[in-house]
Tab-separated table of C-alpha atoms and ligand atoms in Angstrom:
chain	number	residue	atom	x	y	z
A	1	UNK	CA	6.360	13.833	-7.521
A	2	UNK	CA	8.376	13.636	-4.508
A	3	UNK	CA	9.942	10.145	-3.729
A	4	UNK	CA	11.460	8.273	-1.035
A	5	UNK	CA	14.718	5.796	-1.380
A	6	UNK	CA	14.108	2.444	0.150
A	7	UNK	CA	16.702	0.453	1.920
A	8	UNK	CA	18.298	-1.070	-1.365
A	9	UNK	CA	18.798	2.763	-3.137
A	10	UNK	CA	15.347	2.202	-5.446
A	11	UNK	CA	13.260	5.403	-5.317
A	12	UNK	CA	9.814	4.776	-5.023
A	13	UNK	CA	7.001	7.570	-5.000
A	14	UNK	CA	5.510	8.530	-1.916
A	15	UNK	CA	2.250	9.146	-3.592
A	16	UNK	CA	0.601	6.190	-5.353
A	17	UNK	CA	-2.896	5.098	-6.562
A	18	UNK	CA	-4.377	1.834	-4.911
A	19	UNK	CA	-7.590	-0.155	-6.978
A	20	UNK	CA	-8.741	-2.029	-4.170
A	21	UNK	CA	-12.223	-2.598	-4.683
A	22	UNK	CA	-12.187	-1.491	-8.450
A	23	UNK	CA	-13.894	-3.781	-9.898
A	24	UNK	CA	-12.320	-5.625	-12.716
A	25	UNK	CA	-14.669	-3.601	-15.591
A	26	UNK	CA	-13.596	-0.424	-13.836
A	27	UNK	CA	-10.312	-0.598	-13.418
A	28	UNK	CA	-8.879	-0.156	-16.734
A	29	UNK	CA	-10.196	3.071	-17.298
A	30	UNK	CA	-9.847	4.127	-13.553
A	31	UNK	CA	-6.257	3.827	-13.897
A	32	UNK	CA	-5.867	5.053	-16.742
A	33	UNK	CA	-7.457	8.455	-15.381
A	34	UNK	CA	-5.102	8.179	-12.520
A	35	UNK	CA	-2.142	7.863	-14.853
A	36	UNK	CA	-3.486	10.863	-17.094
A	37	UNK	CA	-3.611	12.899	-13.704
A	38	UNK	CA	-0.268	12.444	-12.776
A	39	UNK	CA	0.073	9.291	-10.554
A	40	UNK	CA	2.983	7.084	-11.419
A	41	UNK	CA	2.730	4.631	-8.925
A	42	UNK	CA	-0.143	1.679	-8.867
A	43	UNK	CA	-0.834	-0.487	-6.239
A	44	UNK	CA	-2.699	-3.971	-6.963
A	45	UNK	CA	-2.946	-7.544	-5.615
A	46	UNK	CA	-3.764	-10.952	-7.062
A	47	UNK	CA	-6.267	-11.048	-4.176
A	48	UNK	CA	-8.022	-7.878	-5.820
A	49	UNK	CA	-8.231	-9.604	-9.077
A	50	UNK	CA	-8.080	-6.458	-11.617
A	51	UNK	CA	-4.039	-7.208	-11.975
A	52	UNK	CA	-5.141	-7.832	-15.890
A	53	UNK	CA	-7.201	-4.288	-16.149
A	54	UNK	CA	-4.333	-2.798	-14.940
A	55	UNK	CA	-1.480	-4.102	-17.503
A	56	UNK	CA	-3.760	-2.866	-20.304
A	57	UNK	CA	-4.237	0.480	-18.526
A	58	UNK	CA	-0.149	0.682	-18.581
A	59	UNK	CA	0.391	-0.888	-22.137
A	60	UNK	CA	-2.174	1.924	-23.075
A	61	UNK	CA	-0.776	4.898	-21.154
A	62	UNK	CA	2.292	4.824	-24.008
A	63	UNK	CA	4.568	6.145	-20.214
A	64	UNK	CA	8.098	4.613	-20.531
A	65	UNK	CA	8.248	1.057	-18.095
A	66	UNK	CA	11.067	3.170	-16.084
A	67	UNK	CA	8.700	6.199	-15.498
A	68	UNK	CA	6.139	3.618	-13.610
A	69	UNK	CA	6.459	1.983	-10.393
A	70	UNK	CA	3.757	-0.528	-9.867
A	71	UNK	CA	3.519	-2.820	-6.569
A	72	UNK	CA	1.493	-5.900	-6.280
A	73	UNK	CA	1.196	-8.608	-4.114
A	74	UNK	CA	1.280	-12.356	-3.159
A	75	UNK	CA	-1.916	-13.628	-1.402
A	76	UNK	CA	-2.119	-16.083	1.328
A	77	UNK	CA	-3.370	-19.303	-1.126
A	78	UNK	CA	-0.058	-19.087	-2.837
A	79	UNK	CA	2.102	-19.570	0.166
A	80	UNK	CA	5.432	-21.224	-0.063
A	81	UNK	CA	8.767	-21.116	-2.306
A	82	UNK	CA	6.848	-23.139	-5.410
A	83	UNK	CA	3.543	-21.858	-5.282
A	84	UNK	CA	5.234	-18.552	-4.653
A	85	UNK	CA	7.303	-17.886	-7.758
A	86	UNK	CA	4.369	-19.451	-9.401
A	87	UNK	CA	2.043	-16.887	-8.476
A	88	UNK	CA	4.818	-14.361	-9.369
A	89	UNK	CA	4.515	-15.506	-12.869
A	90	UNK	CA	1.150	-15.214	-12.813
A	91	UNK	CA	0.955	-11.879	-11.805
A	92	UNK	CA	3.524	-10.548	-14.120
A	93	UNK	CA	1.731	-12.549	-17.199
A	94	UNK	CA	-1.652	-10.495	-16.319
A	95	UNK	CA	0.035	-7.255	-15.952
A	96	UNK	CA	1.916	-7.672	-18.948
A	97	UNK	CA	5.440	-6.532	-17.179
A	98	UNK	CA	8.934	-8.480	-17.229
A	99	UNK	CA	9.773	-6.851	-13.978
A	100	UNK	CA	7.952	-5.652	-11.085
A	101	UNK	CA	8.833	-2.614	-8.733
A	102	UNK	CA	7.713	-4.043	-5.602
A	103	UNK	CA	5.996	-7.294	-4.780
A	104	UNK	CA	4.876	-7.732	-1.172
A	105	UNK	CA	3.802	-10.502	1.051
A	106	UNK	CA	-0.016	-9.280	1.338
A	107	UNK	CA	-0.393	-11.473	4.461
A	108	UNK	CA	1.568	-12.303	7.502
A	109	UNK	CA	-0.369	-16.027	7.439
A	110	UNK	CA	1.126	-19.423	5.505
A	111	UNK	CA	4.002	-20.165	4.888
A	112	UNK	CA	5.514	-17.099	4.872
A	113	UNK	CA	8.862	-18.082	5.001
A	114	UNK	CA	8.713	-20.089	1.713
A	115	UNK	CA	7.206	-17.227	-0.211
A	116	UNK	CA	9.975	-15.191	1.158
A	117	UNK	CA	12.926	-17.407	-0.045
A	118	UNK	CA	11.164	-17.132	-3.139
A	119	UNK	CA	11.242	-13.607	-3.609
A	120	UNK	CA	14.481	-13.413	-2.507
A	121	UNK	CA	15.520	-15.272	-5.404
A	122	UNK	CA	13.391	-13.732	-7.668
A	123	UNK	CA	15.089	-10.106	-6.296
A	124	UNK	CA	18.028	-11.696	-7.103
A	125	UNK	CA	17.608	-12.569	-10.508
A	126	UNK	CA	16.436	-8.898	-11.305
A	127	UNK	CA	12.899	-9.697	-12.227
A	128	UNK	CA	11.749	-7.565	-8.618
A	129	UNK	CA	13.383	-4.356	-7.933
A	130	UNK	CA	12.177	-4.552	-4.139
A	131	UNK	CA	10.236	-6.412	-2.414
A	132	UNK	CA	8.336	-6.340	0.766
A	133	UNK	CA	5.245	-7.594	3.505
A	134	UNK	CA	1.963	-6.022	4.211
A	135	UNK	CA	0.549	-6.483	7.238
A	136	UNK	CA	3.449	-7.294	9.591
A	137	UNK	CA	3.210	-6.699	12.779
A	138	UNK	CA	6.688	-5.484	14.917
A	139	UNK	CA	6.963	-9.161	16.493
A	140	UNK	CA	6.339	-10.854	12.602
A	141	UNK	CA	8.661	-8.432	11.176
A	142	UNK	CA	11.555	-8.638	13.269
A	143	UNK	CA	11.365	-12.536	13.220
A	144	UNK	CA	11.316	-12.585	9.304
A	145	UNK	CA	13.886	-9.933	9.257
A	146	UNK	CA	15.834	-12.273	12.143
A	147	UNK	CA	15.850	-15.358	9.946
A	148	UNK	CA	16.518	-14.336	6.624
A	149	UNK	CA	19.013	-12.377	3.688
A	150	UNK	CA	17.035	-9.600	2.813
A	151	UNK	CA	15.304	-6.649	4.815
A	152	UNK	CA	12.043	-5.891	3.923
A	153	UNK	CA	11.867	-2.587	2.230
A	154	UNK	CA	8.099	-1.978	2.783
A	155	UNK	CA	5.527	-2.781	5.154
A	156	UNK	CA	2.069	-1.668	4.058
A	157	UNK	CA	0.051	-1.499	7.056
A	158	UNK	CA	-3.089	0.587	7.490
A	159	UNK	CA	-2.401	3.864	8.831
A	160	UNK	CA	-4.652	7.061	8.773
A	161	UNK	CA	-5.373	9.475	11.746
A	162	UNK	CA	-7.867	7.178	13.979
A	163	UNK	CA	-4.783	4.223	13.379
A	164	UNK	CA	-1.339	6.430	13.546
A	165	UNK	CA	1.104	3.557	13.829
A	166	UNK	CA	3.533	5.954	15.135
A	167	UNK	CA	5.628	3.444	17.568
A	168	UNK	CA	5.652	0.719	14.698
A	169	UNK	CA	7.001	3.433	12.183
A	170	UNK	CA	9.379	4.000	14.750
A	171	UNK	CA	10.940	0.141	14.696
A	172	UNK	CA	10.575	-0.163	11.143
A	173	UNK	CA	12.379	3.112	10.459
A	174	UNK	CA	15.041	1.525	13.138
A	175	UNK	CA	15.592	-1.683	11.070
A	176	UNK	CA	15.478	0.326	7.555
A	177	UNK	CA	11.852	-0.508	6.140
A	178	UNK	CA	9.546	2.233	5.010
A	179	UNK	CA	6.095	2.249	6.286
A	180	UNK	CA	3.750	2.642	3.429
A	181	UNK	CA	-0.328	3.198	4.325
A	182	UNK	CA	-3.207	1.400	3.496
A	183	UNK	CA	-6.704	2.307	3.895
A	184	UNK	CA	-5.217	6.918	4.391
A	185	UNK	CA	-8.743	7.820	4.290
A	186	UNK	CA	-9.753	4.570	6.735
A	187	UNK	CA	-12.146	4.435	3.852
A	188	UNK	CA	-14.085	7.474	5.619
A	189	UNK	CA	-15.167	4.778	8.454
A	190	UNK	CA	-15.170	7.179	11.877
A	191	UNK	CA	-16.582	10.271	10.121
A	192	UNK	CA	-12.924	11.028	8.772
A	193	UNK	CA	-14.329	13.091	5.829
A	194	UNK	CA	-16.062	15.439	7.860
A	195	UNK	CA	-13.642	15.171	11.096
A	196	UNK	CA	-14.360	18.784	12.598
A	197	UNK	CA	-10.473	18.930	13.449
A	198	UNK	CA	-9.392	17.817	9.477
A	199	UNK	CA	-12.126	19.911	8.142
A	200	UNK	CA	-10.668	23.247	10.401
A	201	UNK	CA	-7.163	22.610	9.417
A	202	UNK	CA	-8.697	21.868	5.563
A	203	UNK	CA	-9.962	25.953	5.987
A	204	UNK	CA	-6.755	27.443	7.005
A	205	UNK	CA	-5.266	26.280	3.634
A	206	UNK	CA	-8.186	25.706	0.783
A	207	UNK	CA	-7.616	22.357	1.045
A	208	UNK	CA	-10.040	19.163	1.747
A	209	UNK	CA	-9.951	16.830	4.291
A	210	UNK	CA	-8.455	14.137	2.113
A	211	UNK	CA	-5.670	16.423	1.324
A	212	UNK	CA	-4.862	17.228	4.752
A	213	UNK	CA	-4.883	13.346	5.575
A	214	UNK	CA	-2.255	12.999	2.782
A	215	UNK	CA	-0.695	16.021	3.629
A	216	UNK	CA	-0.312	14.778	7.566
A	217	UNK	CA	1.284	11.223	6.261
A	218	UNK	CA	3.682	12.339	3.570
A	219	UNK	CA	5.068	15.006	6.461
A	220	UNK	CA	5.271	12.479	8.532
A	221	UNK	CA	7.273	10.336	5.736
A	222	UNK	CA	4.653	7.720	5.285
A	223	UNK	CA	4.139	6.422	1.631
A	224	UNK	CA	0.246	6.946	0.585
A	225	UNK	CA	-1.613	4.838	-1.896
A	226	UNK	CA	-5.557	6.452	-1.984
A	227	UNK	CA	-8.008	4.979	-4.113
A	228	UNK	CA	-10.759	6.645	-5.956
A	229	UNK	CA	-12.729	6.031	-9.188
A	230	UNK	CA	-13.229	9.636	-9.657
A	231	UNK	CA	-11.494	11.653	-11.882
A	232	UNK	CA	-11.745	14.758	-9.709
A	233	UNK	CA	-10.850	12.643	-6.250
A	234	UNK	CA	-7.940	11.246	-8.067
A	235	UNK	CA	-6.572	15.249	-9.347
A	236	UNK	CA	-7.477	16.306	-5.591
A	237	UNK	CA	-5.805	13.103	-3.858
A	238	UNK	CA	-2.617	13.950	-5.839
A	239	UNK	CA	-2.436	17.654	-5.737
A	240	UNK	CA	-0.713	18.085	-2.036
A	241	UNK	CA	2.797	19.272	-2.929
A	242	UNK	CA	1.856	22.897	-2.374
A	243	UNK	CA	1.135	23.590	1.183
A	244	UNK	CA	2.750	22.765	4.340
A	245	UNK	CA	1.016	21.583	7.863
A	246	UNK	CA	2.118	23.365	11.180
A	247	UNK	CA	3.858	21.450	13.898
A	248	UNK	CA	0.758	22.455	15.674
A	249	UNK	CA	-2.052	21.237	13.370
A	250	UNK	CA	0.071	17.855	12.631
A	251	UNK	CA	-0.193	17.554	16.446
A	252	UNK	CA	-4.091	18.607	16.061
A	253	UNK	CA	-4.672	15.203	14.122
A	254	UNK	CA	-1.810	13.080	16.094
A	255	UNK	CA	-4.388	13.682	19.050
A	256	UNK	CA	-6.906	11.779	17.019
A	257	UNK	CA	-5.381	8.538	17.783
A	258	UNK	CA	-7.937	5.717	18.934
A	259	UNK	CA	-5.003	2.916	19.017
A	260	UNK	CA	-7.100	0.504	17.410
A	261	UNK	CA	-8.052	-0.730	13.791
A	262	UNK	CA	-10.948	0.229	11.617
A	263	UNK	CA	-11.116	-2.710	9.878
A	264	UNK	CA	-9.073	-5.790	11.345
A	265	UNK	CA	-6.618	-7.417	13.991
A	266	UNK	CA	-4.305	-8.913	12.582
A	267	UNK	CA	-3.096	-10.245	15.615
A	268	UNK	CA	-6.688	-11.473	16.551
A	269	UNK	CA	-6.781	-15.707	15.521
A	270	UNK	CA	-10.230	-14.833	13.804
A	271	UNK	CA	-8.902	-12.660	11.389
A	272	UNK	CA	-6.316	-14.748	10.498
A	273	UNK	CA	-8.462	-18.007	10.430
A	274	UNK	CA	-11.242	-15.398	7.842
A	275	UNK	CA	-8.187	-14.011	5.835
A	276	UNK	CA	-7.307	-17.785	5.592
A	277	UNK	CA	-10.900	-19.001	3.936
A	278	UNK	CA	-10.103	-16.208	1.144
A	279	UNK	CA	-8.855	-18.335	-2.151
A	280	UNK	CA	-7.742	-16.545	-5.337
A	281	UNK	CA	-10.660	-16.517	-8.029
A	282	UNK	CA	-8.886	-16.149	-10.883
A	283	UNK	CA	-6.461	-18.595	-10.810
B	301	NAP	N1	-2.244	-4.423	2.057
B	301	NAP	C1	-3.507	-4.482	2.418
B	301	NAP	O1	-3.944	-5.406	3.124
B	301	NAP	C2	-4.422	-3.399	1.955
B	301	NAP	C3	-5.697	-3.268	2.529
B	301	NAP	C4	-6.519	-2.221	2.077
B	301	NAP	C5	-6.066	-1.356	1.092
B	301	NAP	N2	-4.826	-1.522	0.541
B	301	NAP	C6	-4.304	-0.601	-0.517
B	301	NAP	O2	-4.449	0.755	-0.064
B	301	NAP	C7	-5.230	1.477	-1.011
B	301	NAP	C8	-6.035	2.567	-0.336
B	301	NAP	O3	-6.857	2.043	0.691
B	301	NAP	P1	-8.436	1.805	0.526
B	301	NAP	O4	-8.781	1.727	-0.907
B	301	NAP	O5	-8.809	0.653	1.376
B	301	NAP	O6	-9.110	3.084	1.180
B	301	NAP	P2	-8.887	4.669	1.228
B	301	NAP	O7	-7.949	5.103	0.159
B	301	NAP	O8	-8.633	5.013	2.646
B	301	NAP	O9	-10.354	5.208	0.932
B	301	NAP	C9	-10.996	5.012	-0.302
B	301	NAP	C10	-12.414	5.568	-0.151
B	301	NAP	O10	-12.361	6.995	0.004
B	301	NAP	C11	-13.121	7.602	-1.039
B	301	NAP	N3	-12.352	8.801	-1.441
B	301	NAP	C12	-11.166	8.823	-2.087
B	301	NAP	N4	-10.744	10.085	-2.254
B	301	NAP	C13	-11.679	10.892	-1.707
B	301	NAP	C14	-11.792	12.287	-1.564
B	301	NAP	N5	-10.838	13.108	-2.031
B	301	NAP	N6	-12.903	12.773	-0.954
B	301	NAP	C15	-13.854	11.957	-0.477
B	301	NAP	N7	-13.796	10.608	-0.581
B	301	NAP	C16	-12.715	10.079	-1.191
B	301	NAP	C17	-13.243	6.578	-2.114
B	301	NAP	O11	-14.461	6.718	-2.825
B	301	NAP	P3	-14.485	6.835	-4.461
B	301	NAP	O12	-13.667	5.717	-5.006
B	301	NAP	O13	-15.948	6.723	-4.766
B	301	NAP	O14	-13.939	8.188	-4.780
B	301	NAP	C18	-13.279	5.274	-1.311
B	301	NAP	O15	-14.591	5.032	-0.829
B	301	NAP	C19	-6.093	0.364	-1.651
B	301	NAP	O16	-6.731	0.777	-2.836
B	301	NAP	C20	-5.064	-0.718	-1.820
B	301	NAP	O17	-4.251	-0.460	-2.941
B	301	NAP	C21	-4.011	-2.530	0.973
């Protein structure tokens, strides 16, 4: 598995599995197919509430704790330095781990700033290896970045051909954070499974779209976290370390750009007053 090094020398995979939307009673077995096909890297979220599902997946894999590298995240209800490192806690209790590889700020909303501080402690005292924000937005980064210790070493934003984020990979890569990708496949909103220009390229090489989504962000040095709960989708997702995309067909599917989200603004206030109504479940 090829890896990137973030901006505090840990080496992180640039190909991970994400279990958003895996249902709690799937998601033990989902990811443990995932780990059985190769992936090392697991991307959760308190918010996503299968944290649990995915410790026993790990304790049951038998793979050495060094050999993993598993991110999760702080949601928006758990805001501030206290509630912060409580969540932390949390988290770590349900996935059964003493330290975490990445923990990320899932929101830009709250208070932000506390949960930061937090972290930063927490990075401190060894029990995070790197930590990180999702969602962030140039102007949110930079201020966070502006006003604190410790540089981000993620942002997860969603980024897949219809939503390039090419100018904000461009300032993060300025200030040292690596852009990581939610939502690669835009969760095949926009017809991006059958995408006559992704299928074409998909020809040249005997490879599917998917791959030549992956393919197109891992050339471009974007960290990829697809999701699927099927065995074959997870060996296909993962196998993309054998072919190469031309300068011309990676232009093919930069020219697919609409400039605007599939899903959500985070700059619009009615996202951020919905994301706000979203409390944690399993508390
Ligand atoms: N930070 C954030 O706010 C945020 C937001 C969204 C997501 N994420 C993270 O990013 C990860 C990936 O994003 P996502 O889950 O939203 O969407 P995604 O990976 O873009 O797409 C997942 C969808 O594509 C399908 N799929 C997967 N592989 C396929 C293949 N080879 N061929 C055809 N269909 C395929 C899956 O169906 P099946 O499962 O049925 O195969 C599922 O419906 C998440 O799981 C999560 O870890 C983070």
């Amino acid at each position: 598995m090829d890896c990137v090094t973030l901006n505090n020398g840990v080496s992180m995979p640039i190909l991970g599995f994400g279990v958003y939307q895996v249902p709690p009673e799937e998601t033990e077995r989902a990811v443990s197919q995932a780990l059985e096909a190769g992936y090392r890297s697991i991307d959760t979220a308190a918010v996503y509430n299968n944290e649990e599902a995915v410790g026993r997946a790990i304790a049951a894999s038998g793979i050495p704790r060094d050999d993993l590298f598993v991110t999760t995240k702080l949601w928006i209800s758990d805001a501030g330095e206290g509630s912060a490192r409580q969540a932390f806690e949390r988290s770590m209790d349900k996935l059964g781990l003493e330290t975490l590889d990445l923990y990320l700020v899932h929101q830009p909303f709250g208070d932000y700033y506390g949960s930061w501080r937090a972290m930063e402690k927490l990075y401190a005292e060894r029990r995070i290896r790197a930590i990180g924000v999702s969602n962030f937005f140039p102007d949110r980064l930079i201020d966070l970045i502006n006003h604190n210790e410790i540089v981000p070493a993620v942002d997860q934003v969603e980024t897949h051909p219809f939503f390039q984020r090419v100018a904000d990979q461009n300032f993060m890569d300025k200030l040292g954070v690596r852009i990581e990708s939610w939502g690669p496949f835009a969760e095949g909103r926009n017809g991006l499974f059958t995408h006559p220009t992704l299928t074409a390229i998909g020809e040249a090489h005997g490879k599917s779209v998917a791959q030549v989504v992956l393919r197109w962000l891992i050339q471009r040095g974007v960290v990829v976290i697809p999701k699927s709960v099927r065995p074959e989708r997870m060996r296909e997702n993962i196998d993309v370390f054998d072919f190469n995309l031309s300068d011309a067909e990676m232009m093919d599917v930069t020219a697919l750009e609409t400039g605007k989200s599939q899903f959500l603004d985070h700059r619009d206030p009615e996202a951020a007053k919905f994301l706000s109504t979203l409390t944690l479940t399993n508390e």
